Coordinates of C-alpha atoms in Angstrom, one line a residue:
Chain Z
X1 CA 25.4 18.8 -19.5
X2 CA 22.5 19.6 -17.3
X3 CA 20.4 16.7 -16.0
X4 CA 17.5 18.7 -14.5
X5 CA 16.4 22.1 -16.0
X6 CA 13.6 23.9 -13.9
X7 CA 12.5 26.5 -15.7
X8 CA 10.8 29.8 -14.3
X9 CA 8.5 26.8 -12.2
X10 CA 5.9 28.5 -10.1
X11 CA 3.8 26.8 -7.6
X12 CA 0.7 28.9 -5.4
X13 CA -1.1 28.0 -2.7
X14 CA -3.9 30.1 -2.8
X15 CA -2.6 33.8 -3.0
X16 CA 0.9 32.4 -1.4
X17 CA 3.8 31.9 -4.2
X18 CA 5.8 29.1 -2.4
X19 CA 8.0 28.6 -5.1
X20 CA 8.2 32.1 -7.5
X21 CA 9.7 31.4 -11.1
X22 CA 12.4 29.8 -9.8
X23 CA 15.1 28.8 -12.7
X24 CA 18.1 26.7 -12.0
X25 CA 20.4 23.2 -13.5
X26 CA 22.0 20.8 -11.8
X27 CA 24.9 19.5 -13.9
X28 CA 25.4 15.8 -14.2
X29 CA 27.5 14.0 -11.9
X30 CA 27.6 16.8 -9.3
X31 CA 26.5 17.7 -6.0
X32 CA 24.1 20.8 -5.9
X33 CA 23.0 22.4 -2.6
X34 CA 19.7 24.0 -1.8
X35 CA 19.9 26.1 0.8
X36 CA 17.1 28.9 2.2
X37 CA 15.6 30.0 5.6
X38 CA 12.5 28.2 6.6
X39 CA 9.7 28.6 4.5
X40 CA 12.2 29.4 1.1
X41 CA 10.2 27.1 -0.5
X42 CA 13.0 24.5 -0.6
X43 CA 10.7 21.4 0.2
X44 CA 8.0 22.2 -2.2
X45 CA 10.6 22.3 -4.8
X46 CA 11.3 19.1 -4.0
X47 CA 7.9 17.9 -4.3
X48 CA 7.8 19.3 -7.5
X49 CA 10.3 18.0 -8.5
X50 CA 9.5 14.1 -7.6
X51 CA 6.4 14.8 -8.5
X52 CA 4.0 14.5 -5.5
X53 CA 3.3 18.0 -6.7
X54 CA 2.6 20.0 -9.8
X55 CA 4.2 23.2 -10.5
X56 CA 1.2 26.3 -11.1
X57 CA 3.3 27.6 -14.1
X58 CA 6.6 26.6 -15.6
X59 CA 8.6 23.1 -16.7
X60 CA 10.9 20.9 -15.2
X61 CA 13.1 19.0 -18.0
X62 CA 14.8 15.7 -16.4
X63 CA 17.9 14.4 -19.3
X64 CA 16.1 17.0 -21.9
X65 CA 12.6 15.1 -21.1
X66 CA 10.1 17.1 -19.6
X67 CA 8.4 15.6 -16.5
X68 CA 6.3 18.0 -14.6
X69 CA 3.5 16.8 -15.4
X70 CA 4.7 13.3 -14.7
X71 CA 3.0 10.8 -12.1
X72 CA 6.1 10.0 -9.2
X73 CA 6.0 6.4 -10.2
X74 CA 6.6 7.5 -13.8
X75 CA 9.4 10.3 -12.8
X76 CA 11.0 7.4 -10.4
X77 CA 11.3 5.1 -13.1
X78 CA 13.2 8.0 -15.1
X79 CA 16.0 7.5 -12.6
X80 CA 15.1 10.5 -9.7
X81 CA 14.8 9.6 -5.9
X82 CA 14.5 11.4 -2.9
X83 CA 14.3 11.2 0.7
X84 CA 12.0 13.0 3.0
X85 CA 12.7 15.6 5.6
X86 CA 10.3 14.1 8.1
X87 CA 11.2 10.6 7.8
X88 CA 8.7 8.7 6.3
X89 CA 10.3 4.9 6.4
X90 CA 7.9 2.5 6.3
X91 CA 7.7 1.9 10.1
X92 CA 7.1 -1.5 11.3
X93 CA 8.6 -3.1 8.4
X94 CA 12.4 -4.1 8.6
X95 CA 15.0 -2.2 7.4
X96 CA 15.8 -5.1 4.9
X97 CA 12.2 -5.0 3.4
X98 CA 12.6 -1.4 3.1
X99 CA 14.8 -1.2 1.1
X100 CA 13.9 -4.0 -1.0
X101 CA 10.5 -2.3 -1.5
X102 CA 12.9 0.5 -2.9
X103 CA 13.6 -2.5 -5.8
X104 CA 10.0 -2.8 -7.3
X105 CA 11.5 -1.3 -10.3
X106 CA 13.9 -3.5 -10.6
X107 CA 12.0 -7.0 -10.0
X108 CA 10.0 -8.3 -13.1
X109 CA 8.3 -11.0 -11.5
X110 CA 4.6 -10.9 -11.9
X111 CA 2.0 -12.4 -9.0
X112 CA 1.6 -15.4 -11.1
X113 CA 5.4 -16.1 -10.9
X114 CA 5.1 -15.8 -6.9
X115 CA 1.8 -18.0 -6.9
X116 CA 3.5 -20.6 -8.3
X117 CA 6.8 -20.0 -7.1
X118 CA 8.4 -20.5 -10.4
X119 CA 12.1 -20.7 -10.9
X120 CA 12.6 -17.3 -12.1
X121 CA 10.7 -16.1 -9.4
X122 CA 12.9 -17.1 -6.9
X123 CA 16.3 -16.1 -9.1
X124 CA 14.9 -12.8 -8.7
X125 CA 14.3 -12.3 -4.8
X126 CA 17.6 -14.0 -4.3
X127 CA 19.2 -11.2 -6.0
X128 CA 17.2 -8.7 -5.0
X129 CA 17.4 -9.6 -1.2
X130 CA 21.5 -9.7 -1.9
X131 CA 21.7 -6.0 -3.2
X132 CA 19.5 -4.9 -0.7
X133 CA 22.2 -6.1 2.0
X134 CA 25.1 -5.0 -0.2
X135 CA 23.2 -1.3 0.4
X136 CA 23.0 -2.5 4.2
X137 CA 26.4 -2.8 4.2
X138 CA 27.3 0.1 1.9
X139 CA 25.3 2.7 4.8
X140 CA 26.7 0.6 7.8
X141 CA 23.4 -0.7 8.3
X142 CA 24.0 -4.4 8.3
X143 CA 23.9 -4.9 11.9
X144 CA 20.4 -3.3 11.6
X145 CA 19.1 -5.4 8.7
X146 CA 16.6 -7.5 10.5
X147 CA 15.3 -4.5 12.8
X148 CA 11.9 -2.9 12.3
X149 CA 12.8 0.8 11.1
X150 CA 11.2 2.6 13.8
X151 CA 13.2 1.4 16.3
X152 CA 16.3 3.4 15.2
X153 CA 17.7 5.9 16.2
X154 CA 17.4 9.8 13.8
X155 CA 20.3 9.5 12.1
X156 CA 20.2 5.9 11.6
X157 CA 16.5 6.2 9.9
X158 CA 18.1 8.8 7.7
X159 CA 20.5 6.7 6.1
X160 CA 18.0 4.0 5.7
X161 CA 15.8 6.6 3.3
X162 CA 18.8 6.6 2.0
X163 CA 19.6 3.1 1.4
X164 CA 15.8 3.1 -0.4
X165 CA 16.4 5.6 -2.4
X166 CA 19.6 4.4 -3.6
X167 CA 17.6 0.8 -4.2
X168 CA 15.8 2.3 -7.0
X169 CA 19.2 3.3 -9.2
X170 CA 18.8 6.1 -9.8
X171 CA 20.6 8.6 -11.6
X172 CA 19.5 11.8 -9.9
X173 CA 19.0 11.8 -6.0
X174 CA 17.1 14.3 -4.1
X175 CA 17.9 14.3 -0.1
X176 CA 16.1 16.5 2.2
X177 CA 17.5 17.6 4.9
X178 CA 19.6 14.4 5.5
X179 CA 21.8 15.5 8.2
X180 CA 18.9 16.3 10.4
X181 CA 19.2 15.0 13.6
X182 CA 22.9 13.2 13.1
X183 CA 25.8 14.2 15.5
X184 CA 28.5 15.6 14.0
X185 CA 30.7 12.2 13.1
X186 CA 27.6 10.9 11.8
X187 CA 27.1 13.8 9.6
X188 CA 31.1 13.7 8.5
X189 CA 30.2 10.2 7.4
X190 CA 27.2 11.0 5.5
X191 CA 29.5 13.8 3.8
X192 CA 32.0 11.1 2.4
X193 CA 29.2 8.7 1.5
X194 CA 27.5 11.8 -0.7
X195 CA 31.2 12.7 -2.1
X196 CA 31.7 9.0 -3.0
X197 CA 28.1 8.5 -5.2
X198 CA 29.0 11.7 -6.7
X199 CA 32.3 9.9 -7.6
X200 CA 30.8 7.3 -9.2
X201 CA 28.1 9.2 -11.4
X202 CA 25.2 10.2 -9.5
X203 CA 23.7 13.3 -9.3
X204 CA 22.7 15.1 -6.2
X205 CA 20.6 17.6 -4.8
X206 CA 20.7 18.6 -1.4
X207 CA 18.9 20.7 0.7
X208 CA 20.6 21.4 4.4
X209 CA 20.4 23.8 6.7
X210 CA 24.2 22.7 7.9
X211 CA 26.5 25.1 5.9
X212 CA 29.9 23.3 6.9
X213 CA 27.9 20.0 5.4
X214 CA 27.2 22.1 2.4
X215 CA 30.4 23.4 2.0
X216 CA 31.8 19.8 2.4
X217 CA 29.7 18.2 -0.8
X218 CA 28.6 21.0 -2.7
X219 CA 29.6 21.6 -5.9
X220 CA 27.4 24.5 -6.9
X221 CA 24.7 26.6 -4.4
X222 CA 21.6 27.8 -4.9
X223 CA 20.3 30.1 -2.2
X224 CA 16.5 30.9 -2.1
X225 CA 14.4 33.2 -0.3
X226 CA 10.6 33.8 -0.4
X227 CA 10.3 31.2 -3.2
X228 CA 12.8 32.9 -4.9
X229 CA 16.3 32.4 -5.9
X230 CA 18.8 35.3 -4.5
X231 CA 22.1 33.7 -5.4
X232 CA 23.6 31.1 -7.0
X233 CA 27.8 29.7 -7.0
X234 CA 29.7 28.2 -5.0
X235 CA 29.8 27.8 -1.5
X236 CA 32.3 30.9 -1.4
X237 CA 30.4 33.4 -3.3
X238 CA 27.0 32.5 -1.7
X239 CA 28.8 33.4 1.8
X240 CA 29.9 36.6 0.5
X241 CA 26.3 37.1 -1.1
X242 CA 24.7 40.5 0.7
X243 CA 21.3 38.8 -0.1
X244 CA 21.8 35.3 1.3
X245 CA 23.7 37.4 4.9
X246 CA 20.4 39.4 4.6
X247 CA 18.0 36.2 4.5
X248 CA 19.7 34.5 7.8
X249 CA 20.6 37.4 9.6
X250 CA 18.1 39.8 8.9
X251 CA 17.4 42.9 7.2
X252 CA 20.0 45.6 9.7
X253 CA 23.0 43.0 8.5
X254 CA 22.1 43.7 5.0
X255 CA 22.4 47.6 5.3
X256 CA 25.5 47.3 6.5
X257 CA 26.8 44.9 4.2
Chain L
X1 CA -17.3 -42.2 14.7
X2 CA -21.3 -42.1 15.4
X3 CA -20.7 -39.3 17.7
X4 CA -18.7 -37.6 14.6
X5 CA -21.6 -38.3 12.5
X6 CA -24.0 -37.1 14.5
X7 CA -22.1 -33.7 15.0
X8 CA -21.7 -33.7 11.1
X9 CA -25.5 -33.6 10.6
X10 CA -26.3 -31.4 12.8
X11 CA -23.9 -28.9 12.1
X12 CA -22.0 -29.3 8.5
X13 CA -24.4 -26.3 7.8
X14 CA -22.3 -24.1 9.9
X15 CA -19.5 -24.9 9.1
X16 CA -20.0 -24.7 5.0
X17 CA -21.9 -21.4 6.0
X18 CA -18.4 -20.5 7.8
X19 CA -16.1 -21.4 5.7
X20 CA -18.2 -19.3 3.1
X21 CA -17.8 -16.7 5.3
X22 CA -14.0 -17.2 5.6
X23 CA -13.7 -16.9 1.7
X24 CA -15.4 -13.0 2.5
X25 CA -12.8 -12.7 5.2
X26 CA -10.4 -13.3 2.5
X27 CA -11.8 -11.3 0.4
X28 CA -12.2 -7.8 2.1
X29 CA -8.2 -8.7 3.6
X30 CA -6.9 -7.5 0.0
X31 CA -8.3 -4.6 -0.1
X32 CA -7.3 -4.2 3.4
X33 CA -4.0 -4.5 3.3
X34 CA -3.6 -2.4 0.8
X35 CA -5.3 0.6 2.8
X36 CA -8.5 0.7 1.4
X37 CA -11.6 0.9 3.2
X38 CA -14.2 -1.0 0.4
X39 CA -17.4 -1.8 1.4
X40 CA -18.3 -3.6 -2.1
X41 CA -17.5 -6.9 -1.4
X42 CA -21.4 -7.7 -0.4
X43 CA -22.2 -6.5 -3.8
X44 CA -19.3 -8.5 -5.5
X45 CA -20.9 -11.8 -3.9
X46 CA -24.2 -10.9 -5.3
X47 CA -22.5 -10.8 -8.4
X48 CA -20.7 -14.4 -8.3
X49 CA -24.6 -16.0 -6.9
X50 CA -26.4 -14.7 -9.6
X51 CA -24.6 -15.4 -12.6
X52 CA -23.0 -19.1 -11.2
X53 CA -26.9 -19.7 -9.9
X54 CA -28.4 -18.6 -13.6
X55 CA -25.3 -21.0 -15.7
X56 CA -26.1 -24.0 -13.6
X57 CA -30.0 -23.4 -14.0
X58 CA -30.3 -22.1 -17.8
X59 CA -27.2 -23.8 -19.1
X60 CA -26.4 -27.1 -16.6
X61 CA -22.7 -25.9 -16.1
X62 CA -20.8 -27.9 -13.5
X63 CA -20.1 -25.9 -10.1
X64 CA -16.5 -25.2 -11.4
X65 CA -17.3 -23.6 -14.3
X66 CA -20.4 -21.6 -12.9
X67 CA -18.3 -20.6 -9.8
X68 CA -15.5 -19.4 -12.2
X69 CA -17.6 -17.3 -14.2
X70 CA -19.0 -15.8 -11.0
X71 CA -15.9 -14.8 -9.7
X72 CA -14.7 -13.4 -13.1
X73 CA -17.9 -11.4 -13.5
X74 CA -17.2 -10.4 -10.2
X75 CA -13.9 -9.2 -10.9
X76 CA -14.9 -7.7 -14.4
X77 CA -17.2 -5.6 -12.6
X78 CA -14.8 -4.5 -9.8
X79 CA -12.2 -3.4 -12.6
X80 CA -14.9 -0.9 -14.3
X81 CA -16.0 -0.5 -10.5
X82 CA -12.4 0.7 -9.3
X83 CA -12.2 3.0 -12.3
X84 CA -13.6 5.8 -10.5
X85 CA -13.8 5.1 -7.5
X86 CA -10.3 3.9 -7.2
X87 CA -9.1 7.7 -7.5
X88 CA -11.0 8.2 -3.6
X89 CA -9.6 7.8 -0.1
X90 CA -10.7 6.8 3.2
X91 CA -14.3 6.9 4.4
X92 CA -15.1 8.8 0.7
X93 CA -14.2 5.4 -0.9
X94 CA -16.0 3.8 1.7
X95 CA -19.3 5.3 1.1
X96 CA -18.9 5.0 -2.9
X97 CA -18.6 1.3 -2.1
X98 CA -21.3 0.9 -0.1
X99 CA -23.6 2.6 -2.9
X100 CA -22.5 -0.4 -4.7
X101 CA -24.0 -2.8 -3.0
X102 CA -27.2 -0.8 -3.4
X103 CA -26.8 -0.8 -7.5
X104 CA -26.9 -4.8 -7.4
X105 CA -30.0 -5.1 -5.3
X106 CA -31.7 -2.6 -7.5
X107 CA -30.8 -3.9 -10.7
X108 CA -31.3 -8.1 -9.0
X109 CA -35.0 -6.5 -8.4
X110 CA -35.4 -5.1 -12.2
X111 CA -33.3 -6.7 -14.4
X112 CA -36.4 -9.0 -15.1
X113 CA -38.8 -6.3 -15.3
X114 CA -36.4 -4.4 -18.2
X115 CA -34.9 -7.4 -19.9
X116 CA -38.3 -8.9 -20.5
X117 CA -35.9 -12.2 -19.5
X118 CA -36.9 -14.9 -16.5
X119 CA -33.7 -15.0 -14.8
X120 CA -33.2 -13.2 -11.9
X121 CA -36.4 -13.4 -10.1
X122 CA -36.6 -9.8 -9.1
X123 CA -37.7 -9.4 -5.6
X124 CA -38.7 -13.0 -5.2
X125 CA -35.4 -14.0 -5.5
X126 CA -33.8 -17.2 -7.7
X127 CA -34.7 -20.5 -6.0
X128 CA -34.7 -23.6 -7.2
X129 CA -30.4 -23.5 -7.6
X130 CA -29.2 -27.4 -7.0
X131 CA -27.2 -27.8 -4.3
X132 CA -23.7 -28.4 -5.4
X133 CA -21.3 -26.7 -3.0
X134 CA -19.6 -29.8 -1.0
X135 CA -17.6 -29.1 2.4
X136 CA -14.6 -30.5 0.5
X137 CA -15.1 -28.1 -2.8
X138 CA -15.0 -25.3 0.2
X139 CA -11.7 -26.4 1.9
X140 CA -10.0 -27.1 -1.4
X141 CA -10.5 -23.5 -2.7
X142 CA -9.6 -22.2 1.7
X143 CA -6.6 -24.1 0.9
X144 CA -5.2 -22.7 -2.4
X145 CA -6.1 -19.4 -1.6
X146 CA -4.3 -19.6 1.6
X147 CA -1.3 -20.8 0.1
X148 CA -1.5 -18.2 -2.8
X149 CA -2.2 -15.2 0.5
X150 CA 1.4 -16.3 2.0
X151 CA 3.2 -16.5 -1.7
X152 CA 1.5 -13.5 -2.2
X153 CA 2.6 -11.8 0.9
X154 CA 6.8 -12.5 -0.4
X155 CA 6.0 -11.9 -3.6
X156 CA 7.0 -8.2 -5.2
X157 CA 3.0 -7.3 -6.0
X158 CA 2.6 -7.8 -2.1
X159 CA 5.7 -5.6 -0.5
X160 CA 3.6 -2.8 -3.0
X161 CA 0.3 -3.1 -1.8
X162 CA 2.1 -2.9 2.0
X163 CA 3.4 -0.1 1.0
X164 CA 1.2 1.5 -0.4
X165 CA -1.0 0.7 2.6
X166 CA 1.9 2.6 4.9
X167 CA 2.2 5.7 2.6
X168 CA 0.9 6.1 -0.7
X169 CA 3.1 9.0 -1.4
X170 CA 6.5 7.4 -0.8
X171 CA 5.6 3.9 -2.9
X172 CA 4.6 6.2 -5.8
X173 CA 7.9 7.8 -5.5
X174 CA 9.8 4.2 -5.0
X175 CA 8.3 3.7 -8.6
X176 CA 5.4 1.8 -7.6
X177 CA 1.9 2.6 -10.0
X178 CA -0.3 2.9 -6.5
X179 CA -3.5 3.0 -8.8
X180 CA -2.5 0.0 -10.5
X181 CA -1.8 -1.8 -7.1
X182 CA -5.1 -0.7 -5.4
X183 CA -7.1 -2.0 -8.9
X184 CA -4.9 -5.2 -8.2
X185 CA -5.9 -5.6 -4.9
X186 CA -9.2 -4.2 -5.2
X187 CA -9.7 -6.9 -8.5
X188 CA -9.0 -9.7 -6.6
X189 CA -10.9 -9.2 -3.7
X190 CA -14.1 -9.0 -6.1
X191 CA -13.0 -12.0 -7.7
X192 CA -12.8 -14.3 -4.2
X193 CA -16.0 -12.2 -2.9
X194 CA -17.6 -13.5 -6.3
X195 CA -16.6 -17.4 -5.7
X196 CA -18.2 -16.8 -1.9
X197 CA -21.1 -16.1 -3.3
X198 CA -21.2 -18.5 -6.2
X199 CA -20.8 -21.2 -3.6
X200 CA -23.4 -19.6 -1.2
X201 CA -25.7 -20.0 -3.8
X202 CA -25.4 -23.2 -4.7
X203 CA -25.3 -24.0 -0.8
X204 CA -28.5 -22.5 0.0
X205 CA -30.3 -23.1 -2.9
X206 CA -31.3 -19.6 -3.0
X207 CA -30.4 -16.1 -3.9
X208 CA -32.1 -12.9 -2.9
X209 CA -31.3 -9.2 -3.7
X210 CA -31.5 -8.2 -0.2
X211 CA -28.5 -10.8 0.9
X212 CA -25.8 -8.7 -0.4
X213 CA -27.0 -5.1 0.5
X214 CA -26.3 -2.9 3.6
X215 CA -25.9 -5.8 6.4
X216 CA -24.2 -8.1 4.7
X217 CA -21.2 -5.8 3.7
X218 CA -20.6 -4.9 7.7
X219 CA -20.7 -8.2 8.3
X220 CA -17.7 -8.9 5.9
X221 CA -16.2 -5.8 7.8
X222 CA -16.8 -7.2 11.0
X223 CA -14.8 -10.2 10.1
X224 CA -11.6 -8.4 9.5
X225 CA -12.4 -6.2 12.7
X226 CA -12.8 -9.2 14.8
X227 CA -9.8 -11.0 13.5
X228 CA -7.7 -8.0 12.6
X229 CA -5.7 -7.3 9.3
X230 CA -1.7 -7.5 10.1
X231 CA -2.2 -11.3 9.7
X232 CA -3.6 -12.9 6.6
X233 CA -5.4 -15.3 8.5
X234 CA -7.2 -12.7 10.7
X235 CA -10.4 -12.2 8.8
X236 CA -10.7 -16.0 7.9
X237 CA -10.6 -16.4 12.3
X238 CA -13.1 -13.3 12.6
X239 CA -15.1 -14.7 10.2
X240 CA -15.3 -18.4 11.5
X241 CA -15.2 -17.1 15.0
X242 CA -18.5 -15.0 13.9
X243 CA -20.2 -17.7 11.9
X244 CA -19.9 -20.3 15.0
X245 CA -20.7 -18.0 17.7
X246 CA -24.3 -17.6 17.2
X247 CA -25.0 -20.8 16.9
X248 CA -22.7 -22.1 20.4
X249 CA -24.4 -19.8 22.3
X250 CA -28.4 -21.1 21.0
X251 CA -29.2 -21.5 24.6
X252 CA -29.1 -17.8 25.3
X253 CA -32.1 -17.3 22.8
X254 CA -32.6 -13.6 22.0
X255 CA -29.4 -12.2 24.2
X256 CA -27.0 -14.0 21.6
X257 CA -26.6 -10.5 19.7
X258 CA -25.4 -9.1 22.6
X259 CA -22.7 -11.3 23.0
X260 CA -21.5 -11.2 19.4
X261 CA -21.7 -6.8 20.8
X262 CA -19.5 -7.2 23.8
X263 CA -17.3 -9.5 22.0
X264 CA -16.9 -6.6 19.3
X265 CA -16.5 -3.6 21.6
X266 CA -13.7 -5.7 24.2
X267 CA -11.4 -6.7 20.9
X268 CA -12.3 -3.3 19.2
X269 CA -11.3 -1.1 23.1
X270 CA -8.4 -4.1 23.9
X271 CA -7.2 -5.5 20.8
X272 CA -7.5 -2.4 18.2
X273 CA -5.5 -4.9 15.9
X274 CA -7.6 -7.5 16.1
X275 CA -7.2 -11.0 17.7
X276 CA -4.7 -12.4 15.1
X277 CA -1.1 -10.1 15.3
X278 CA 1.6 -11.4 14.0
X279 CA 3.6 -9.7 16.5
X280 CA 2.6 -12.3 19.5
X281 CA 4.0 -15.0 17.2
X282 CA 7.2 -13.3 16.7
X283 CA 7.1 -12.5 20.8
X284 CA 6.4 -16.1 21.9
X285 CA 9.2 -17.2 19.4
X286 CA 12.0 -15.1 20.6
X287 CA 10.8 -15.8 24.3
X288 CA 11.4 -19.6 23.3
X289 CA 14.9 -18.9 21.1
X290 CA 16.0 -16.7 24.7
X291 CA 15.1 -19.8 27.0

């Protein structure tokens, strides 16, 4: 079963298609790679996707539903997360408190409840505050909990997106770029954590310039170009693609090939 | 106790008139600290002094009651308010805001004229409003709204407005309604503004459409400036900091403005954060826990 079905989506800027009838599915409970030379159109996608952006033409169908022209909050609350490529962790504010931002979904307690600091109230924060260090501890960020985000180091502010994401359940998780910045062990470990949510059900999209990391998680490819897809398969066939050699290592490559 | 006495004559003016203001400060934090630059508190006030000042006149309602209708009017009118103008950002909310304030000292000057009613007392102004507000009735209300501000703070509503305040973009994709949040915020900061002004009418005794136009919405500004917004307190300091000032520094006649200037420009060049950041609390702390 597919659980996101873009169909021929098409977003301009002005005269420039970023992202040019694109088609593709990611299947449920696997890992999907995005991959593409700068300026593919890979992070617009995204946006599309999550909906901080609207594609120009086309649908995107989430579980059979279609959500492009969804607010974020609403496509959130269907069960997609993401992470951003530029890091965009809400700086001064713990990594604890990020993450339990990342639960507003999940709390139910209205502002009246916290006025009065009602029973039920306080049930809930307990909780919450618990999961959110059970994610802590799930990244290897525990011994961060109490830090403020900004003062961590690249890779470690890339797990705590993570972490946030993951704090909103959901079903479908969009990561961009995530190995950005990480040394290699830290990019082995992110490989296992990916492989293991996978495990357990959730679906993944990735988009990495890091082929070894892609060939680690990935289940399925996608290679774009110009806002366009060139290939699609695994990891194998994509590397054997003449188009996708063509797109990193230019256009005398592809003659020969 | 004479001495106290003494002082309390004198000056329980001020310091009603202050803790007035500290209500405003309290009022333009919410929006704040959810990101949004709104200039309509002023007009908000208005709002709560005119319709508490016409219940206690027309129909002899006790300060309570007239207050709370001031404040819900207030809010009512910030909800329809926020509508629109809810969808802007930045300095283009700003200036939509400000036009507000211009809308209730218009329609305070001709609601008369139109509604062929004696109420608002056009230009003249309403006088003649019995003075009800107490220095206790001030503080009672400082209080609960000071304890709701730190609840509020912990509670799920305010890690979303924080958010939002950080980066729009991400809450919405954490699941968080930001136009929801900002009416939220944006609702109960008309709805305090509206019980500053209820009780500044019944304080003075007297409500004019000019009180709530241009000046007095920097003024609320200035309090959260002075003060800073990281902390809730900050614009409750700016503003009694502001409302005391003038009247310390009597003996330097017409060079007091200046002061109140300098004062503005040295936190504004120096403390860009205002005086009141939480992070000097969490510094002197950890200094102490390290000795």
């Amino acid at each position: 079963m597919n659980m996101l079905a873009l169909k021929r989506v098409t977003r301009h800027f002005g005269g420039l298609a970023a992202v040019n009838e694109i088609s593709f599915e990611a299947e449920s409970g696997q890992v999907t790679g995005l991959i593409g030379p700068n300026g593919a159109g890979k992070t617009t996608l995204l946006n599309l996707i999550s909906g901080l952006d609207q594609p120009t033409s086309g649908e995107i169908h989430f579980l059979s539903q279609p959500i492009h022209k969804l607010p974020p909050h609403k496509i959130n609350q269907l069960g997609i997360a993401r992470t951003y490529q530029n890091i965009r962790l809400f700086a001064e504010m713990t990594v604890l408190d990020n993450i339990i931002v990342g639960m507003h979904t999940q709390g139910k307690a209205s502002l009246l409840d916290a006025a009065l600091m009602l029973p039920g109230y306080r049930a809930e924060e307990k909780r919450l505050r618990e999961q959110a260090l059970q994610l802590t501890q799930r990244l290897g960020l525990e011994k961060f909990k109490d830090t403020p985000a900004d003062a961590l180091s690249y890779g470690d502010q890339r797990r705590v997106e993570i972490a946030r994401a993951l704090a909103t359940h959901p079903k479908f998780l969009l990561l961009d770029e995530p190995a950005a910045g990480m040394n290699d062990a830290e990019t082995a470990r992110l490989g296992e954590l990916i492989l293991s949510l996978a495990k357990e059900g959730l679906t993944v999209l990735v988009i990495e310039h890091d082929m070894p990391f892609i060939a680690q998680v990935c289940d399925h490819v996608v290679a774009l170009n110009f806002g366009e897809v060139i290939a699609r398969g695994t990891m194998d066939e994509i590397k054997a693609n003449p188009l996708v050699v063509a797109a990193y290592l230019g256009e005398e490559e592809s003659a020969n090939a | 106790m004479n001495v106290f006495s003494e002082f309390w004559a004198t000056y329980s003016s001020v310091v009603q008139f202050a803790l007035i203001n500290m209500l405003l400060g309290i009022s333009i934090y919410f929006t704040l600290y959810t990101g949004l630059l709104s200039l309509a508190n002023a007009g908000f006030m208005g709002i709560g002094a005119y319709v508490s000042a016409v219940l206690t006149i027309h129909a002899g309602t006790p300060l309570p009651v007239s207050l709370l209708a001031g404040a819900l009017s207030a809010a009512l009118i910030g909800w329809l308010l926020g509508l629109p103008v809810l969808r802007l950002r930045e300095i283009y909310l700003a200036i939509a805001t400000l036009g507000f304030g211009e809308i209730v000292r218009i329609t305070a000057v001709n609601f008369d004229k139109f509604s062929g009613l004696n109420l608002l007392g056009g230009a003249q102004g309403l006088s003649g409003i019995p003075k009800l507000t107490t220095p206790g009735a001030l503080l009672f209300v400082l209080i609960i709204l000071s304890i709701f501000l730190v609840q509020f703070h912990k509670s799920r509503a305010g890690r979303a407005l924080a958010a939002i305040r950080r980066d729009e973009s991400v809450a919405a994709t954490m699941g968080i309604d930001v136009y929801q949040y900002k009416m939220l915020a944006f609702v109960l900061g008309a709805f305090v503004a509206g019980l500053a002004g209820g009780f500044s009418a019944h304080l003075t005794r007297f409500v004019g459409p000019t009180d709530f136009s241009f000046n007095a919405a920097v003024n609320i500004l200035a309090f959260a400036v002075l003060g800073g917004t990281l902390h809730w307190s900050g614009a409750m300091v700016g503003a009694a900091i502001l409302t005391v000032l003038p009247e310390a520094l009597r003996f330097m006649k017409e060079y007091r403005g200046v002061v109140n200037g300098v004062i503005m420009v040295l936190v504004i060049i120096y403390l860009p954060h205002g005086l009141i950041n939480p992070k000097w609390f969490q510094r002197v702390f950890s200094k102490r826990r390290a000795q």
